[in-house]
Coordinates of C-alpha atoms in Angstrom, one line a residue:
Chain C
M29 CA 112.5 88.5 147.2
N30 CA 115.4 89.7 144.9
L31 CA 114.4 92.4 143.0
S32 CA 115.3 90.4 139.4
A33 CA 112.0 88.5 140.1
F34 CA 109.8 91.4 138.8
I35 CA 111.4 90.8 135.3
I36 CA 111.2 87.3 135.4
D37 CA 107.8 87.3 136.7
S38 CA 106.3 89.9 134.0
A39 CA 108.2 88.0 131.1
C40 CA 106.2 84.9 132.3
K41 CA 102.7 86.9 132.7
Y42 CA 103.6 88.7 129.7
P43 CA 105.9 87.6 127.7
D44 CA 105.0 89.6 124.4
N45 CA 104.0 93.0 126.0
T46 CA 106.7 95.7 124.9
C47 CA 108.8 96.3 128.0
V48 CA 111.2 99.2 126.2
V49 CA 111.0 101.3 123.4
H50 CA 114.1 103.3 122.8
D51 CA 114.5 105.2 119.3
S52 CA 113.6 102.4 116.8
N53 CA 114.5 99.7 118.9
R54 CA 111.5 97.7 120.8
F55 CA 112.2 94.9 123.1
T56 CA 109.6 92.5 124.5
Y57 CA 109.9 91.4 128.4
F58 CA 110.7 87.9 127.2
E59 CA 113.7 89.3 125.5
I60 CA 114.5 91.8 128.6
D61 CA 114.4 88.7 130.3
R62 CA 116.6 86.3 128.1
L63 CA 119.1 89.0 127.0
S64 CA 119.8 89.5 131.1
D65 CA 120.1 85.8 131.7
I66 CA 122.6 85.6 128.7
L67 CA 124.6 88.7 130.2
A68 CA 124.1 87.5 133.9
N69 CA 126.2 84.2 132.6
T70 CA 128.8 86.4 131.0
L71 CA 129.2 88.4 134.1
I72 CA 129.7 84.7 136.3
E73 CA 132.2 83.8 133.3
N74 CA 134.1 86.9 134.1
G75 CA 134.7 86.1 137.5
L76 CA 131.8 88.0 139.0
R77 CA 130.7 86.7 142.7
K78 CA 128.1 87.5 145.0
G79 CA 128.0 90.4 146.7
E80 CA 130.8 92.2 144.5
R81 CA 129.7 95.5 142.5
V82 CA 129.1 95.9 139.0
V83 CA 129.3 99.3 137.5
I84 CA 126.8 100.8 134.7
L85 CA 128.0 103.6 133.0
L86 CA 125.3 103.7 130.5
E87 CA 122.5 106.3 129.4
N88 CA 119.2 105.1 129.2
S89 CA 118.8 102.3 127.1
A90 CA 117.6 98.6 126.8
E91 CA 120.8 97.6 127.3
Y92 CA 121.0 99.6 130.6
I93 CA 117.6 97.7 131.8
I94 CA 119.6 94.5 130.6
S95 CA 122.6 95.1 132.5
F96 CA 120.8 96.1 135.8
F97 CA 119.0 92.6 135.8
A98 CA 121.7 90.7 134.9
I99 CA 123.8 92.3 137.6
L100 CA 120.6 91.5 140.3
K101 CA 120.3 87.7 138.9
T102 CA 124.0 87.3 139.7
C103 CA 123.4 88.7 143.5
G104 CA 125.8 91.1 142.3
V105 CA 125.2 94.8 143.3
A106 CA 124.6 97.3 140.6
V107 CA 126.1 100.7 140.5
P108 CA 124.9 102.9 137.7
L109 CA 127.1 106.1 137.2
N110 CA 126.4 109.2 136.4
T111 CA 127.5 109.0 132.5
Q112 CA 128.3 113.4 132.8
L113 CA 130.9 112.8 135.3
V114 CA 134.6 113.4 134.4
S115 CA 137.7 111.5 135.0
R116 CA 138.6 113.2 138.3
E117 CA 134.9 112.2 139.5
L118 CA 134.6 109.0 137.8
S119 CA 137.9 108.4 139.6
Y120 CA 137.1 109.0 143.0
L121 CA 133.9 106.7 142.3
L122 CA 135.8 103.6 141.2
N123 CA 137.8 103.9 144.3
D124 CA 135.4 103.9 146.6
C125 CA 133.4 101.2 145.2
S126 CA 135.9 98.7 143.8
P127 CA 133.9 97.4 141.1
K128 CA 134.6 93.8 139.8
L129 CA 133.4 94.7 136.6
I130 CA 132.3 97.9 134.6
I131 CA 129.5 97.7 132.1
T132 CA 129.5 100.6 129.4
N133 CA 129.6 101.2 125.7
S134 CA 132.6 102.0 123.2
Q135 CA 131.4 105.9 123.9
H136 CA 132.9 105.8 127.6
Q137 CA 135.5 103.4 127.0
S138 CA 138.3 105.8 126.3
T139 CA 137.8 108.0 129.5
L140 CA 137.4 104.4 131.6
K141 CA 141.0 103.0 130.2
S142 CA 143.3 105.0 132.2
L143 CA 141.1 104.8 135.3
T144 CA 141.0 101.3 135.6
N145 CA 141.8 97.8 134.8
P146 CA 140.9 97.5 131.3
K147 CA 140.0 93.6 131.7
S148 CA 137.0 94.7 134.2
I149 CA 135.6 96.8 131.5
L150 CA 133.0 95.2 129.3
L151 CA 131.9 96.9 126.1
I152 CA 128.2 96.3 125.9
D153 CA 127.6 97.2 122.2
K154 CA 130.6 94.8 121.7
L155 CA 128.7 91.8 123.3
N156 CA 126.4 91.0 120.3
L157 CA 123.5 91.2 123.0
N158 CA 120.5 91.3 120.2
K159 CA 117.2 89.9 119.5
K160 CA 118.7 87.5 117.0
S161 CA 121.3 86.4 119.2
I162 CA 118.2 84.9 121.4
P163 CA 118.0 81.1 121.8
E164 CA 115.0 79.4 122.0
T165 CA 115.9 77.7 125.3
Y166 CA 118.5 79.3 127.9
N167 CA 119.4 77.7 131.5
L168 CA 120.7 80.3 134.2
E169 CA 121.7 78.6 137.2
P170 CA 119.8 80.6 139.9
I171 CA 121.7 81.9 143.1
S172 CA 120.6 82.2 146.3
G173 CA 120.0 85.6 148.5
N174 CA 118.3 87.3 151.2
D175 CA 116.2 89.9 150.8
T176 CA 118.4 92.5 152.8
D177 CA 121.2 91.6 150.6
L178 CA 122.7 94.5 148.9
A179 CA 121.4 95.0 145.6
M180 CA 122.5 98.9 144.4
I181 CA 124.6 101.8 145.3
I182 CA 123.3 104.7 144.2
Y183 CA 125.9 108.0 144.7
T184 CA 124.4 111.4 145.9
S185 CA 126.2 114.4 146.8
G186 CA 127.5 114.2 150.2
T187 CA 127.7 117.1 152.9
T188 CA 131.7 116.2 153.5
G189 CA 132.0 117.2 149.6
N190 CA 132.6 113.7 148.4
P191 CA 129.5 112.0 146.9
K192 CA 128.3 109.5 149.3
G193 CA 127.4 105.7 148.1
V194 CA 123.8 104.9 149.6
M195 CA 123.2 101.6 149.9
L196 CA 119.6 99.8 149.1
S197 CA 118.8 96.4 149.6
H198 CA 116.2 93.8 147.5
Q199 CA 113.7 94.5 149.8
N200 CA 114.4 98.4 149.9
L201 CA 113.9 98.2 146.2
C202 CA 110.9 95.8 145.9
A203 CA 109.4 97.8 148.7
N204 CA 109.4 101.2 147.7
A205 CA 108.3 99.8 144.4
D206 CA 105.1 98.0 145.9
S207 CA 104.1 101.1 147.5
I208 CA 104.1 103.2 144.6
I209 CA 102.1 100.9 142.5
E210 CA 99.5 100.8 145.0
Y211 CA 99.1 104.7 145.1
L212 CA 99.6 105.1 141.4
Q213 CA 98.3 102.2 140.3
P214 CA 100.0 101.8 137.0
S215 CA 98.9 98.7 134.9
A216 CA 100.5 96.5 132.1
S217 CA 98.5 98.7 129.8
D218 CA 100.7 101.8 131.0
K219 CA 103.4 103.3 128.9
I220 CA 105.4 105.6 130.8
M221 CA 107.8 108.4 128.9
V222 CA 111.4 108.4 130.6
V223 CA 113.4 111.1 130.4
L224 CA 115.1 111.1 134.1
P225 CA 118.4 109.1 134.1
F226 CA 118.2 105.6 135.5
Y227 CA 121.2 106.5 137.8
Y228 CA 119.3 108.6 140.2
S229 CA 116.4 106.8 142.4
Y230 CA 113.6 108.9 140.7
G231 CA 114.7 106.9 137.4
T232 CA 115.0 103.8 139.1
S233 CA 111.7 103.6 140.7
L234 CA 110.1 104.4 137.2
L235 CA 112.5 100.8 135.9
T236 CA 111.5 98.9 139.2
T237 CA 107.4 100.2 139.0
H238 CA 106.7 99.8 135.6
I239 CA 108.8 96.3 135.3
K240 CA 107.2 94.9 137.9
V241 CA 103.2 95.4 136.5
G242 CA 104.3 94.7 133.0
G243 CA 104.4 97.9 131.7
T244 CA 106.3 99.9 128.8
L245 CA 109.1 102.1 129.4
V246 CA 109.2 104.4 126.3
I247 CA 112.8 105.9 126.5
D248 CA 113.9 109.3 125.2
N249 CA 117.1 110.9 126.2
R250 CA 116.6 114.2 124.0
F251 CA 114.6 116.5 126.4
L252 CA 117.3 118.9 125.2
Y253 CA 114.9 119.3 122.5
P254 CA 111.3 118.9 124.0
N255 CA 109.3 118.9 121.6
V256 CA 111.0 115.9 120.3
V257 CA 110.2 114.4 123.1
L258 CA 106.7 115.4 123.0
D259 CA 106.6 114.2 119.5
T260 CA 107.3 110.6 121.0
M261 CA 105.0 110.8 123.3
K262 CA 102.5 111.5 120.7
K263 CA 103.8 108.4 118.2
E264 CA 103.7 106.2 121.4
Q265 CA 100.9 107.4 123.2
V266 CA 102.3 107.4 126.4
T267 CA 100.0 107.4 129.2
G268 CA 102.3 108.6 131.9
F269 CA 105.3 111.4 132.5
A270 CA 107.1 111.6 135.4
G271 CA 109.5 114.7 136.0
V272 CA 111.5 117.3 138.0
P273 CA 110.4 120.9 138.3
S274 CA 112.5 122.0 135.6
N275 CA 111.2 119.5 133.2
Y276 CA 107.8 120.7 133.8
I277 CA 109.1 124.7 133.4
I278 CA 110.8 123.6 130.3
L279 CA 107.5 121.9 128.6
L280 CA 105.4 125.5 130.0
R281 CA 107.6 127.8 128.4
K282 CA 109.8 126.6 125.7
S283 CA 108.3 123.8 124.2
A284 CA 105.1 123.6 121.7
L285 CA 103.1 121.5 124.6
R286 CA 99.8 123.6 124.2
K287 CA 99.8 122.5 120.3
Y288 CA 100.4 118.7 121.0
K289 CA 97.1 116.4 121.9
L290 CA 98.6 114.2 124.4
N291 CA 95.0 112.2 124.7
N292 CA 96.4 108.7 126.2
L293 CA 98.3 110.9 128.8
R294 CA 96.7 109.8 132.2
Y295 CA 99.1 110.8 134.7
V296 CA 101.7 112.8 135.5
T297 CA 104.6 113.1 138.5
Q298 CA 106.6 115.4 140.3
A299 CA 109.2 115.2 142.9
G300 CA 112.8 116.2 143.1
G301 CA 112.3 119.4 144.6
A302 CA 109.6 121.8 145.1
M303 CA 107.6 122.9 142.4
S304 CA 105.6 126.3 142.6
P305 CA 101.9 125.9 143.1
A306 CA 101.3 128.5 140.3
M307 CA 103.1 126.3 137.7
I308 CA 101.2 123.1 138.6
Q309 CA 98.1 124.9 138.4
E310 CA 99.1 125.8 134.6
F311 CA 100.0 122.6 134.0
I312 CA 97.3 120.9 135.1
K313 CA 95.1 123.8 133.2
T314 CA 97.0 123.1 130.1
I315 CA 95.8 119.7 130.2
P316 CA 93.0 119.2 132.0
H317 CA 92.4 115.8 132.0
I318 CA 95.5 114.4 133.9
K319 CA 96.2 113.4 137.0
F320 CA 99.0 115.2 138.6
Y321 CA 100.7 113.4 141.7
V322 CA 103.4 115.5 143.5
M323 CA 105.7 113.6 145.3
Y324 CA 108.0 113.4 147.6
G325 CA 111.3 111.6 148.9
Q326 CA 115.4 110.9 148.7
T327 CA 117.5 108.4 147.5
E328 CA 118.3 107.4 151.5
A329 CA 114.8 106.3 151.4
T330 CA 115.3 104.3 147.6
A331 CA 113.2 107.1 146.1
R332 CA 109.7 108.0 147.7
L333 CA 108.4 108.9 151.2
A334 CA 105.3 111.1 150.5
Y335 CA 103.0 112.1 147.9
L336 CA 99.9 114.4 147.4
A337 CA 96.9 112.2 146.3
T338 CA 95.1 114.2 143.5
E339 CA 91.8 114.6 144.9
F340 CA 93.7 116.9 147.6
L341 CA 95.5 119.3 145.1
E342 CA 93.5 121.9 144.8
N343 CA 92.7 122.1 148.7
K344 CA 96.4 121.2 149.8
L345 CA 98.2 123.0 146.9
G346 CA 101.8 123.1 148.2
S347 CA 101.7 120.5 150.6
I348 CA 104.1 116.9 149.6
G349 CA 100.5 115.2 151.0
K350 CA 101.2 112.1 153.7
A351 CA 103.3 109.3 153.9
I352 CA 103.3 106.7 151.0
P353 CA 101.8 103.3 152.1
G354 CA 104.6 101.2 154.5
V355 CA 106.0 104.3 155.3
E356 CA 105.7 106.3 159.0
L357 CA 106.5 110.2 158.5
D358 CA 107.3 112.3 162.3
I359 CA 108.1 115.7 162.3
L360 CA 110.5 116.0 165.3
N361 CA 112.2 118.6 167.1
E362 CA 115.5 118.8 168.3
Q363 CA 115.0 117.0 171.7
N364 CA 113.3 114.1 168.9
Q365 CA 109.7 114.9 170.4
R366 CA 106.9 115.3 167.7
V367 CA 106.3 118.9 167.3
K368 CA 102.7 120.4 167.5
T369 CA 100.2 121.1 164.5
G370 CA 101.8 124.3 162.6
E371 CA 105.4 123.7 164.4
T372 CA 108.4 123.1 162.4
G373 CA 110.6 120.0 162.7
E374 CA 112.8 117.6 160.8
I375 CA 111.0 114.9 158.9
V376 CA 112.3 111.3 160.3
A377 CA 111.0 108.4 158.2
R378 CA 110.4 104.9 159.1
G379 CA 109.9 102.0 156.5
A380 CA 111.0 99.1 154.5
N381 CA 112.5 101.3 152.0
I382 CA 115.0 102.8 154.3
M383 CA 118.4 102.1 153.1
L384 CA 120.9 100.0 155.1
G385 CA 123.1 103.1 155.2
Y386 CA 126.0 104.5 153.2
W387 CA 129.3 102.7 151.6
N388 CA 132.3 102.7 153.3
S389 CA 130.7 105.8 155.7
P390 CA 129.7 104.2 159.0
E391 CA 130.0 107.8 160.7
E392 CA 127.6 109.3 158.1
T393 CA 125.3 106.6 158.1
A394 CA 125.1 106.7 162.4
G395 CA 124.5 110.7 161.7
V396 CA 121.5 110.0 159.6
L397 CA 120.1 106.5 160.6
T398 CA 118.9 107.2 164.2
K399 CA 116.8 105.3 166.4
E400 CA 113.9 107.4 165.6
G401 CA 114.6 106.8 161.6
L402 CA 115.8 108.3 158.9
R403 CA 116.6 112.1 159.5
T404 CA 115.9 113.5 155.8
G405 CA 117.4 117.0 156.6
D406 CA 114.3 118.8 155.7
L407 CA 112.5 121.2 157.4
A408 CA 108.4 120.6 157.4
Y409 CA 105.1 121.5 159.3
K410 CA 101.9 119.4 159.5
D411 CA 98.2 121.3 159.1
E412 CA 95.5 120.2 161.2
D413 CA 94.8 117.7 158.6
G414 CA 98.3 115.7 158.7
F415 CA 99.4 116.9 155.4
I416 CA 103.2 118.1 155.2
Y417 CA 104.5 121.3 153.9
L418 CA 108.1 121.6 153.4
V419 CA 110.0 124.8 154.9
A420 CA 113.8 124.5 154.2
R421 CA 116.5 122.0 154.3
K422 CA 118.8 121.7 156.9
K423 CA 121.7 120.4 154.5
E424 CA 123.4 122.9 152.1
M425 CA 122.3 121.3 149.0
I426 CA 122.2 122.8 145.7
K427 CA 119.3 121.7 143.8
S428 CA 119.7 122.5 140.1
G429 CA 117.2 120.3 138.0
A430 CA 117.6 116.7 138.5
N431 CA 120.7 117.4 140.1
R432 CA 121.7 117.6 143.8
I433 CA 125.0 119.2 144.0
S434 CA 127.3 119.7 147.3
P435 CA 128.6 123.1 147.5
L436 CA 132.0 121.5 149.2
E437 CA 132.7 119.4 146.3
I438 CA 132.6 122.8 144.4
E439 CA 134.4 124.9 146.6
E440 CA 137.5 121.9 147.2
V441 CA 138.0 121.8 143.4
A442 CA 138.1 125.6 142.9
C443 CA 140.3 126.1 146.0
Q444 CA 142.8 123.4 143.7
M445 CA 143.5 126.4 141.4
P446 CA 146.7 128.5 142.3
G447 CA 145.3 132.0 142.8
V448 CA 142.1 130.6 144.8
L449 CA 142.5 131.6 148.6
E450 CA 139.1 130.7 149.5
C451 CA 135.7 130.3 148.2
A452 CA 132.2 129.5 148.5
A453 CA 129.5 128.2 146.3
V454 CA 125.7 128.8 146.7
G455 CA 122.5 128.3 144.5
I456 CA 121.2 131.1 143.1
P457 CA 117.2 131.2 141.9
D458 CA 116.8 130.2 138.7
E459 CA 113.7 130.2 136.8
I460 CA 114.2 126.9 134.9
L461 CA 116.5 124.8 137.0
G462 CA 115.3 125.8 140.4
E463 CA 118.7 127.0 141.1
T464 CA 122.2 127.4 139.5
I465 CA 125.7 127.7 140.7
G466 CA 127.1 130.9 141.7
L467 CA 131.3 130.6 143.2
Y468 CA 132.5 133.5 145.4
V469 CA 136.0 133.5 144.9
V470 CA 138.5 135.6 147.7
K471 CA 141.8 135.7 145.3
S472 CA 146.0 134.9 146.6
S473 CA 146.9 136.0 143.2
I474 CA 145.6 139.2 141.4
N475 CA 146.6 137.2 138.0
L476 CA 143.5 134.7 138.8
S477 CA 140.8 135.5 135.8
K478 CA 137.7 134.2 135.9
N479 CA 138.3 132.2 132.5
D480 CA 140.9 130.5 134.1
L481 CA 139.3 129.3 137.2
L482 CA 135.9 128.3 135.2
L483 CA 138.4 126.4 132.7
F484 CA 139.8 124.6 135.3
C485 CA 136.4 124.0 137.0
K486 CA 135.3 122.1 133.5
Q487 CA 138.4 120.0 133.7
N488 CA 137.2 118.3 137.3
L489 CA 133.7 118.8 137.7
A490 CA 130.8 117.5 135.4
A491 CA 128.7 120.5 133.2
F492 CA 126.3 120.3 135.5
K493 CA 128.8 121.2 138.6
M494 CA 129.8 124.1 136.4
P495 CA 129.2 127.5 138.3
K496 CA 127.3 129.9 136.6
V497 CA 128.3 133.1 137.9
V498 CA 132.0 133.8 139.4
E499 CA 132.1 136.9 141.7
F500 CA 135.6 138.1 143.3
V501 CA 135.4 139.2 146.7
E502 CA 137.8 140.9 149.3
S503 CA 136.1 138.2 151.9
L504 CA 133.3 135.7 153.0
P505 CA 131.0 136.0 155.8
K506 CA 131.6 133.8 158.5
T507 CA 130.2 132.9 161.7
S508 CA 132.4 133.1 165.1
T509 CA 133.9 129.6 164.4
G510 CA 134.5 130.2 161.3
K511 CA 132.0 128.7 159.0
I512 CA 131.0 130.5 155.7
K513 CA 127.4 131.6 156.2
R514 CA 126.2 130.8 152.5
L515 CA 122.8 132.1 153.4
A516 CA 124.2 135.6 153.9
L517 CA 125.7 135.2 150.4
T518 CA 122.8 133.4 148.5
G519 CA 120.6 136.5 147.6
D520 CA 123.8 138.4 146.4
L521 CA 124.3 137.0 142.6
Q522 CA 120.8 136.9 141.7
Chain O
M30 CA 129.1 130.0 102.8
T31 CA 128.6 133.6 102.2
L32 CA 130.2 136.3 104.4
I33 CA 126.8 136.7 106.6
E34 CA 126.7 132.7 107.3
S35 CA 130.4 132.8 108.3
S36 CA 129.8 136.2 110.5
I37 CA 127.1 134.2 112.2
K38 CA 128.8 131.2 112.8
A39 CA 131.8 133.0 114.3
K40 CA 129.4 134.4 116.8
I41 CA 127.9 131.4 117.8
R42 CA 131.3 129.6 118.2
R43 CA 132.4 132.6 120.2
F44 CA 129.1 132.3 122.5
I45 CA 129.4 128.4 122.8
K46 CA 133.5 129.1 123.6
D47 CA 132.7 131.5 126.3
N48 CA 129.3 130.3 127.8
F49 CA 130.3 126.6 127.5
L50 CA 134.1 126.4 127.9
I51 CA 134.1 124.3 124.5
N52 CA 137.1 124.7 122.4
F53 CA 136.4 124.3 118.2
G54 CA 138.9 122.1 116.5
C55 CA 140.5 118.3 117.1
N56 CA 139.1 116.0 119.6
S57 CA 136.3 118.8 120.2
L58 CA 133.8 120.5 118.7
N59 CA 133.4 121.0 115.0
N60 CA 130.3 123.2 113.4
S61 CA 128.6 120.0 112.4
D62 CA 128.9 117.8 115.1
S63 CA 125.6 117.4 116.9
F64 CA 124.8 118.6 120.5
L65 CA 122.8 115.9 121.2
K66 CA 125.4 113.4 120.5
K67 CA 128.4 115.2 122.1
G68 CA 126.6 115.6 125.3
I69 CA 128.1 119.1 125.3
I70 CA 125.3 121.2 126.0
D71 CA 122.5 120.6 128.6
S72 CA 118.4 121.5 128.1
T73 CA 119.1 124.9 129.6
G74 CA 122.2 125.5 127.6
V75 CA 120.5 124.9 124.4
L76 CA 117.8 127.8 125.7
E77 CA 120.4 130.2 126.7
L78 CA 122.0 129.6 123.0
V79 CA 118.5 130.8 121.8
S80 CA 118.0 133.4 124.1
F81 CA 121.2 135.2 122.6
A82 CA 120.4 134.1 119.1
E83 CA 117.6 135.9 119.3
K84 CA 118.9 139.2 120.9
T85 CA 122.2 139.1 118.7
F86 CA 120.5 138.4 115.7
N87 CA 117.2 140.1 116.4
I88 CA 114.8 136.9 115.4
K89 CA 112.0 135.4 117.2
V90 CA 112.4 131.5 117.7
E91 CA 109.0 130.2 118.2
D92 CA 108.1 127.1 120.7
E93 CA 107.7 124.7 117.8
E94 CA 110.9 126.0 116.3
L95 CA 113.0 124.3 119.3
I96 CA 113.9 121.2 117.3
P97 CA 117.1 119.3 116.3
D98 CA 116.8 120.3 113.0
N99 CA 117.2 124.1 113.5
L100 CA 119.3 124.1 116.5
D101 CA 121.4 120.7 117.2
S102 CA 124.9 122.1 115.5
V103 CA 126.5 125.5 114.9
D104 CA 126.1 124.8 111.0
K105 CA 122.0 124.4 111.8
I106 CA 122.1 127.3 113.8
A107 CA 123.5 129.5 111.5
S108 CA 121.4 127.8 108.6
F109 CA 118.3 128.9 110.9
I110 CA 119.0 131.7 111.4
K111 CA 119.8 132.9 107.9
K112 CA 116.4 131.5 107.0
K113 CA 114.6 133.7 109.8
K114 CA 116.9 136.7 108.4
S115 CA 116.0 136.4 105.0

């Protein structure tokens, strides 16, 4: 099934249901489906052919959703990119995925102009795609494809320093959405509050699952001011909320959450890294009538791999639960044997949601897609009841808010600054974000200042990748093979 | 603009410049520019700014005061601090 069937089917079943609310804009399922048909024809008129990539560089919006389904309807490949990226980062990704077209808006036009052929840029705010432009009847010639065709590439931080494009097929996306729907049971009457960006897998899963069931996506990109989002939740009577740990910590510590009566809120989901059991308990105590779902996954698995059913939250708090429907999770030792109860090993996953591989990276793909399944790089154990508990990560990623950041990428940028001999980026524990970035630097010039180095980083790294602390040191701790011992550094900058 | 308000703005601008490496003036941030629309400060950046304002101007920002009307530009923060101090 082509993933675009989700919007087509829901537009047939619930044409007048509200599909998306964003600020004062509201679109029904009929309108989103029809506008994505119109945009699909525009993409074809601009030369898009089956299998070609189309970058989406848009914040969460109705336009994003229209673009996403328009691309899928043409059997193109949607490549959403993080709108916070700077020129250097965008340039790398555009070279890597070589898109036929880029859908963006006037806000991002100037950044893109110097990076790509201006003829490939479609400014969606100039396309006259609005409710008034919807004709009574409209024809989009169906394009045939296969379930296993590439539908989407989501870039994620790579262990080599450069981001990797996770290739997801229509089947991957449909299977994961179906599985999530099976355990969360959203319906056409649900309204999900969307503060997570659609360009990450968690945001994409909110999009696919709610479109499939005919529910409403309530978008608010102002989590900078959480009280504004709470106002929206109350006004729109949202029934669901999805967040990463930092969203919940900000709501608990830096908002007026306790003064809001969110009577319609039925459930909340949390993924994107471990949230402390104490925080989960505090959130439930604050809004006792909700169901709190702890979830686990990764982009390479489309989004979701495991969840903790709410009835086990009390007894199994701290666990990520068990495999979601349609997924098998093993915990294997270094000899690829299943570990015993209580023993730690790597989580290895199998299921129809496991990615096709990394774009343009056969070696990296071979490193994680093995005959045993997807190597998640996460270390965990199972208890006597089969519930999984995460212990550590094998990969040296920094998790900050909703972002995964490769220390190598930061180091590679910092090392390009004259006066830097070598450096090491590490995650520093942070109450709100989980981790922030610390950078240890060995100088080759006494003239190098922290401020100059940070300015250089700012020009070359997105804001969420910026080091918060820089420390000049005489040398970096290393293994006998010369590899930096990051763990030995992590504690020093706290 | 009073001397007090101008001094508050100067301190806030300095904090933003040092912590978010943003310059003021052409092609960058003006005192009336919305942090939301410019996309230059994330949610933790706002919290850092609030924490700085609390310490520097000896005020307490209540949870319900964390709204764009009070915080979403240098002008708005300065006006909010002035109101809290009065």
